[in-house]
PDB file of C-alpha atoms in Angstrom:
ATOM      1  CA  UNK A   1       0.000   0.000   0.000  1.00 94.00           C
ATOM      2  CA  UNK A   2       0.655   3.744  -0.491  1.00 95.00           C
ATOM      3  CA  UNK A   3       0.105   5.483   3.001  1.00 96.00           C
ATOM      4  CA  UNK A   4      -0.261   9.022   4.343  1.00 95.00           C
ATOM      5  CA  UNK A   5      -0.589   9.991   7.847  1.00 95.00           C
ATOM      6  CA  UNK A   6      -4.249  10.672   9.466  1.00 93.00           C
ATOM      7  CA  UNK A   7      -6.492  13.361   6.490  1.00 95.00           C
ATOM      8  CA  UNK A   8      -3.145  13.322   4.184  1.00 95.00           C
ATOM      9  CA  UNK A   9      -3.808  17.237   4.452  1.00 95.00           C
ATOM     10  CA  UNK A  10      -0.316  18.032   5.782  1.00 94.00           C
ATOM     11  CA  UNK A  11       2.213  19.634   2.802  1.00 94.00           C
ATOM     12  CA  UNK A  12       5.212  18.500   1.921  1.00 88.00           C
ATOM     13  CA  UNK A  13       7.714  20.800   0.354  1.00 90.00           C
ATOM     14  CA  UNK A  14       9.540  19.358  -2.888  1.00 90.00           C
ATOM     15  CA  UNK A  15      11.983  20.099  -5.432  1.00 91.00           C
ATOM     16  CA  UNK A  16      13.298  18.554  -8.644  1.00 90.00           C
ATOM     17  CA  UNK A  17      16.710  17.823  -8.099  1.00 90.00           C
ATOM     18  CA  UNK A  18      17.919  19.155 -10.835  1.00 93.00           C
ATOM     19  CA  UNK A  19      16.757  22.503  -9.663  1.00 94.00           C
ATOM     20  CA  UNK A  20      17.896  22.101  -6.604  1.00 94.00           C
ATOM     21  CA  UNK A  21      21.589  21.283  -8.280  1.00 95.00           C
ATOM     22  CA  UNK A  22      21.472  24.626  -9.846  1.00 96.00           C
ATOM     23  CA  UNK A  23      20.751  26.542  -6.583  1.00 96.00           C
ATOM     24  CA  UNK A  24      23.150  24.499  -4.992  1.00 95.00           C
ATOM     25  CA  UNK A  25      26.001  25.992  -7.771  1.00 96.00           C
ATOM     26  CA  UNK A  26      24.292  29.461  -7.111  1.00 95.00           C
ATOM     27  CA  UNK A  27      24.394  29.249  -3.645  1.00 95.00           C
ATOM     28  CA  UNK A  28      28.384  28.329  -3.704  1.00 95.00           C
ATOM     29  CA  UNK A  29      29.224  30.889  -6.395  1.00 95.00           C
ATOM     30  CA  UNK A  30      27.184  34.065  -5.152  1.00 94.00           C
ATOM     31  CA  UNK A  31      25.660  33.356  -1.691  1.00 94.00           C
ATOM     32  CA  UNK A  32      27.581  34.862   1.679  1.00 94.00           C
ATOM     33  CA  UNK A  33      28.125  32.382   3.831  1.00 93.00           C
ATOM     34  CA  UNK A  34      26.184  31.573   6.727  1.00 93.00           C
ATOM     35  CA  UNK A  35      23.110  32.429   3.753  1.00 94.00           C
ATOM     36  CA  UNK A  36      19.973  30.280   4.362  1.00 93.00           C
ATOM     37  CA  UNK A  37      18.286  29.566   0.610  1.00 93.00           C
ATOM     38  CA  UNK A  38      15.162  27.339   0.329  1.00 92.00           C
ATOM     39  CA  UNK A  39      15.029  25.091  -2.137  1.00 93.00           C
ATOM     40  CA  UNK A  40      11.467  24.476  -2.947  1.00 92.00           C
ATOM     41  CA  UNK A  41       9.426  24.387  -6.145  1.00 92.00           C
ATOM     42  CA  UNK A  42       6.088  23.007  -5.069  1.00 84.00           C
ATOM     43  CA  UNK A  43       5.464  24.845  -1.811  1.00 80.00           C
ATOM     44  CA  UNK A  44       3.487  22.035  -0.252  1.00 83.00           C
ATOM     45  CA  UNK A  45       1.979  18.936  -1.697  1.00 90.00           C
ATOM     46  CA  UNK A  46      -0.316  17.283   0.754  1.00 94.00           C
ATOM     47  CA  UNK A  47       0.617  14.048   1.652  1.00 93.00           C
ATOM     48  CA  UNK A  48      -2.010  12.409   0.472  1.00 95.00           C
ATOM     49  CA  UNK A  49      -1.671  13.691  -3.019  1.00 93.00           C
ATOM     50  CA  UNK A  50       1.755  12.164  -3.398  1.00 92.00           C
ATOM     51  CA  UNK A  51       0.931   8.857  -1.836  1.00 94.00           C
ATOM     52  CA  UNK A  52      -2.031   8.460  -4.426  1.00 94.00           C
ATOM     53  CA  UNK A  53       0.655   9.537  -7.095  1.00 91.00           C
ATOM     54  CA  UNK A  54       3.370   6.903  -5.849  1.00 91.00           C
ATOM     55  CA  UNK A  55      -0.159   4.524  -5.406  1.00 93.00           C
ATOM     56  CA  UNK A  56      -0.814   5.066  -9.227  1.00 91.00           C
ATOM     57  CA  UNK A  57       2.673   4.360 -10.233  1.00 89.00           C
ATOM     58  CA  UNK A  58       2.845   1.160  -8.584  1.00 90.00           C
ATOM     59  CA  UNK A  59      -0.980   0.381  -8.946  1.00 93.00           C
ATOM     60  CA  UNK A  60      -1.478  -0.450  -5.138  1.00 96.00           C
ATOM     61  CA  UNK A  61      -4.030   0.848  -3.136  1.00 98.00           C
ATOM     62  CA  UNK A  62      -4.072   4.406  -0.787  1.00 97.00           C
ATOM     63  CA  UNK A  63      -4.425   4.378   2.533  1.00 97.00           C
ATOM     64  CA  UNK A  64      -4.375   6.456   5.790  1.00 96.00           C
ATOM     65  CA  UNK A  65      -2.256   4.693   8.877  1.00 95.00           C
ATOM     66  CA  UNK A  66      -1.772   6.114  12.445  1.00 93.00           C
ATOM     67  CA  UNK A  67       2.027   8.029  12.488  1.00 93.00           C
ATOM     68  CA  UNK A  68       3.232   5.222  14.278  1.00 92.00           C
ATOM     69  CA  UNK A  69       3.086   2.882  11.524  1.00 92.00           C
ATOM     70  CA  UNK A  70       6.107   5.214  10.355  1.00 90.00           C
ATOM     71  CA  UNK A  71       7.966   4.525  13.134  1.00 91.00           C
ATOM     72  CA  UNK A  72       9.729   7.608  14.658  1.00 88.00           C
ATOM     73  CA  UNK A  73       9.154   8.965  11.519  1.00 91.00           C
ATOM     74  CA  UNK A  74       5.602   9.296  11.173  1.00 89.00           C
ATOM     75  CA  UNK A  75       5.647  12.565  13.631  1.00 89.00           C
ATOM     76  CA  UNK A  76       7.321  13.966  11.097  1.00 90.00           C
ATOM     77  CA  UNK A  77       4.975  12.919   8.491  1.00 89.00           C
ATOM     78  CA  UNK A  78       2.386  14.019  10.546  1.00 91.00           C
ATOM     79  CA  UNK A  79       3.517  17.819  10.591  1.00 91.00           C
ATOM     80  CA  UNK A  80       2.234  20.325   8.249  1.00 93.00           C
ATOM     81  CA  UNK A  81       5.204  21.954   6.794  1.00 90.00           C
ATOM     82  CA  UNK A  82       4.350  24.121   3.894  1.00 90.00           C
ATOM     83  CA  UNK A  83       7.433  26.512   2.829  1.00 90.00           C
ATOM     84  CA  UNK A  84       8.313  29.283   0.264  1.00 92.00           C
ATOM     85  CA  UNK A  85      11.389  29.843  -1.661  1.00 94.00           C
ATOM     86  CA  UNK A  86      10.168  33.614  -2.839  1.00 94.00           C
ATOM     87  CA  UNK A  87      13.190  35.125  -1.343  1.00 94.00           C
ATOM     88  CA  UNK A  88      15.663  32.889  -2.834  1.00 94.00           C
ATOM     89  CA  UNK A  89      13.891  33.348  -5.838  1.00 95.00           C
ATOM     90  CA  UNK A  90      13.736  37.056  -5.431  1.00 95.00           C
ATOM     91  CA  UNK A  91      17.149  37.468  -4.038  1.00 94.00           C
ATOM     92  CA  UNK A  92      19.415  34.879  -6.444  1.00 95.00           C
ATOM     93  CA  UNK A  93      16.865  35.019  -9.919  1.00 95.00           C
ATOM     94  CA  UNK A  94      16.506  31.024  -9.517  1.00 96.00           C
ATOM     95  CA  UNK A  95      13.408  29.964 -11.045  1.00 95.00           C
ATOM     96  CA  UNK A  96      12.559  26.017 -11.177  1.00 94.00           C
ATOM     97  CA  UNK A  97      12.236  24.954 -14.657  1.00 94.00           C
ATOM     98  CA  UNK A  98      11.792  21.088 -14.366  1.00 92.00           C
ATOM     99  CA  UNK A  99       8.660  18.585 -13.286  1.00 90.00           C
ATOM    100  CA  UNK A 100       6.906  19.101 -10.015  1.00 88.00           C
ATOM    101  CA  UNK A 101       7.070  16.085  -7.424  1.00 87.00           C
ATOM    102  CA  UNK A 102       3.470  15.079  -8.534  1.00 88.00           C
ATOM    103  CA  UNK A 103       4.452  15.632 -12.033  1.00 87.00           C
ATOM    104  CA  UNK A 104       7.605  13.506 -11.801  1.00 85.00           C
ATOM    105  CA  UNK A 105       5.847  10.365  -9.992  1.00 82.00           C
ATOM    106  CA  UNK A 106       3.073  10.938 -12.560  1.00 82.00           C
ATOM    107  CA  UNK A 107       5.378   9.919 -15.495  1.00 81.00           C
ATOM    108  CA  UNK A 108       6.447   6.841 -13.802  1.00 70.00           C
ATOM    109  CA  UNK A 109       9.639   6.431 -14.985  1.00 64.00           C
ATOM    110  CA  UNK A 110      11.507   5.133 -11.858  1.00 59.00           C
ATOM    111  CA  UNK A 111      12.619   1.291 -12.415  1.00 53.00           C
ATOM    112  CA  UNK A 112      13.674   1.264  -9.194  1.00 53.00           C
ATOM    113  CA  UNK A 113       9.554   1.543  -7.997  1.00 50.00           C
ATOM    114  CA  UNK A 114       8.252   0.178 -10.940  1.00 47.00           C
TER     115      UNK A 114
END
């Protein structure tokens, strides 16, 4: 199964990794140090969304399961954590160009899943 914490309503915040290679390469080539830059493109998929995405992908079924099923991880996945990158965008002129999280698990193209 494909699970998600309690109403799945908590976000997530995600990047591609390419763009967050690029912001990485900004971040060493024009950022002060001690800078704090968020890397985020989609500012907060619920939880639920992306386990029915990773559900499609591997055609099991969705379900919600207590955070302990995670183990200590499930408080985590339990926490609503949406996020914004506007000032990193603003500050350093990065823009993400490539597939969203839900986009990405969308086109299914992870053999190691599939």
């Amino acid at each position: 199964m494909s699970a998600y914490v309690g109403d799945g309503t908590q976000r997530w915040p995600a990047v591609n990794r390419l763009d967050a290679a690029l912001l990485f390469r900004i971040a060493l080539e024009e950022a002060a140090p001690g800078t704090v830059l968020h890397a985020v493109a989609d500012g907060g998929d619920t939880m639920r969304s992306l386990a029915e995405a990773i559900g499609r992908v591997l055609a099991v079924p969705v379900e919600s399961v207590p955070p302990e099923r995670f183990s200590v991880i499930g408080r985590v996945f339990a926490l609503d954590m949406p996020s914004s990158s506007a000032l990193t965008r603003d500050r350093f002129g990065w823009q993400p160009t490539h597939p969203s999280l839900i986009d990405d698990l969308a086109a299914g193209d992870y053999p190691a899943l599939g």
